[in-house]
Every structure is written in C-alpha cells, then in structure tokens.
C-alpha cells in the first residue's frame, strides 16, 4: 500500500538541502518515525557530553606553539563543572592566581586572543586551531601586535574583559564553545570587545558564531572577524556601535 505523505512534508523537503534542523521528518501515527526518534536521542546525548567536555590543555598547548607566542594557562573562579553551570557569574571572572600571572605580561598590545571552554570544550578542541591558522597570519601581516594566547578553563565570554584588561590589550578576541544544540555540539563562537575591562556587558561585543566544518567555514569566519577587527580599531568601538557591513561593501 502506498503511504500518503502530508502535503506540508512535501513542501518542506526541499528545505532539508539547506539546513540540518529537524524538518519534514514525517510521522507514524501521532509520533515520529523510530529512526528519527533515535537520531534525536543521540543528538541530545552528544549535546550533554559537549557541556561536560574538557579542554585538551596538553594538545592545545603543543599545537599553539606554531604561533611562537607565549601560552598562559588561566582559570576562572569556578572550581568544578557543576559550579560552572550553576554560577555563570563565577565563570566571568579570573581567580586570584590567574590575575597575578597576567601582571607578568602587562605590556601594551593590540589584540589578546583568549581560548575558553565555554559550554562545549569539544568545539574548542576541534575548531580553534583551524581558525587561528588562517587568522593569526593575517593579523600579524596587518601589523597588529598580539598578546600571549590565553587558555582558560571554566570560562564564560566576559572573562575576556579581565584578561584583555590585564594584558593591556586594545581588543579582546574570545574563542569559546557555544551552547550545543541538537544539530551541532561542536559550534565555536568568537567574541570581539574593543577596550576590554571588567564590568562590560554584551552590547559592547560583536559575535561571529557557528564556526565549524558543518557551519561557517574557517575561511569565511576569518574574513568576517578580520573585517570587524579592522573596523573596531578604526572606530575605536565594538558591539552595537559596530555593524558587520562587509557583505554590503562587496555587493
């Protein structure tokens, strides 16, 4: 017997070519097909695993030697993962030992690159180096002076304010694992803040998100980030005062 497929499923199937979102998955009775149900459960498990994943400090430190910059190991005020999830405020600030370490490197620089685990260390472990291999050579070729690279455990986006300020950098660039969704547990975000200092809020930042092989490619992300950094230095501002008009300039 030929199964009748609802008209709305037919009309949505064409969109599946452009998204990994769960659309047009069909139904069996009042539920979804078994295969799609099991795929959903697997994606949920991957998302949970990503939240509890850890930075591969040893491997990242070795790989970052490629850029001939000092690598600083820093820690937020959070002591363990459950505390990180329950106390976002503690993940936004450095602990005392890390603050003291930054004082040893306090000299004026242009950009502080910060790599933090966020809500998916998996994303950072898999994608941060690929992005930096393209981006850092462009930044140095453009004449930007780079601070030591900071590797931060149990960090939130705003921890870049403490670090950028502590390193006397004009701009902080935070590479961080984004909140894992049910179609991507490996999404990397990059947050740019001009004139970083403790106490700033999210409207002062620009974000380039969904950086991963299945999302925004490293090359396209680098193009956006490089444009925003140049505009931030030109305008001496970031966040709501700085718009991504790169596409308009190309059209």
mmCIF file with all atom_site columns, C-alpha atoms in Angstrom, residues 121 191 233:
data_model
loop_
_atom_site.group_PDB
_atom_site.id
_atom_site.type_symbol
_atom_site.label_atom_id
_atom_site.label_alt_id
_atom_site.label_comp_id
_atom_site.label_asym_id
_atom_site.label_entity_id
_atom_site.label_seq_id
_atom_site.pdbx_PDB_ins_code
_atom_site.Cartn_x
_atom_site.Cartn_y
_atom_site.Cartn_z
_atom_site.occupancy
_atom_site.B_iso_or_equiv
_atom_site.pdbx_formal_charge
_atom_site.auth_seq_id
_atom_site.auth_comp_id
_atom_site.auth_asym_id
_atom_site.auth_atom_id
_atom_site.pdbx_PDB_model_num
ATOM 1 C CA . UNK A 1 121 ? 35.097 22.324 25.029 1.00 0.00 ? 121 UNK A CA 1
ATOM 2 C CA . UNK A 1 191 ? 33.508 37.435 20.584 1.00 0.00 ? 191 UNK A CA 1
ATOM 3 C CA . UNK A 1 233 ? 40.285 49.804 15.582 1.00 0.00 ? 233 UNK A CA 1
#
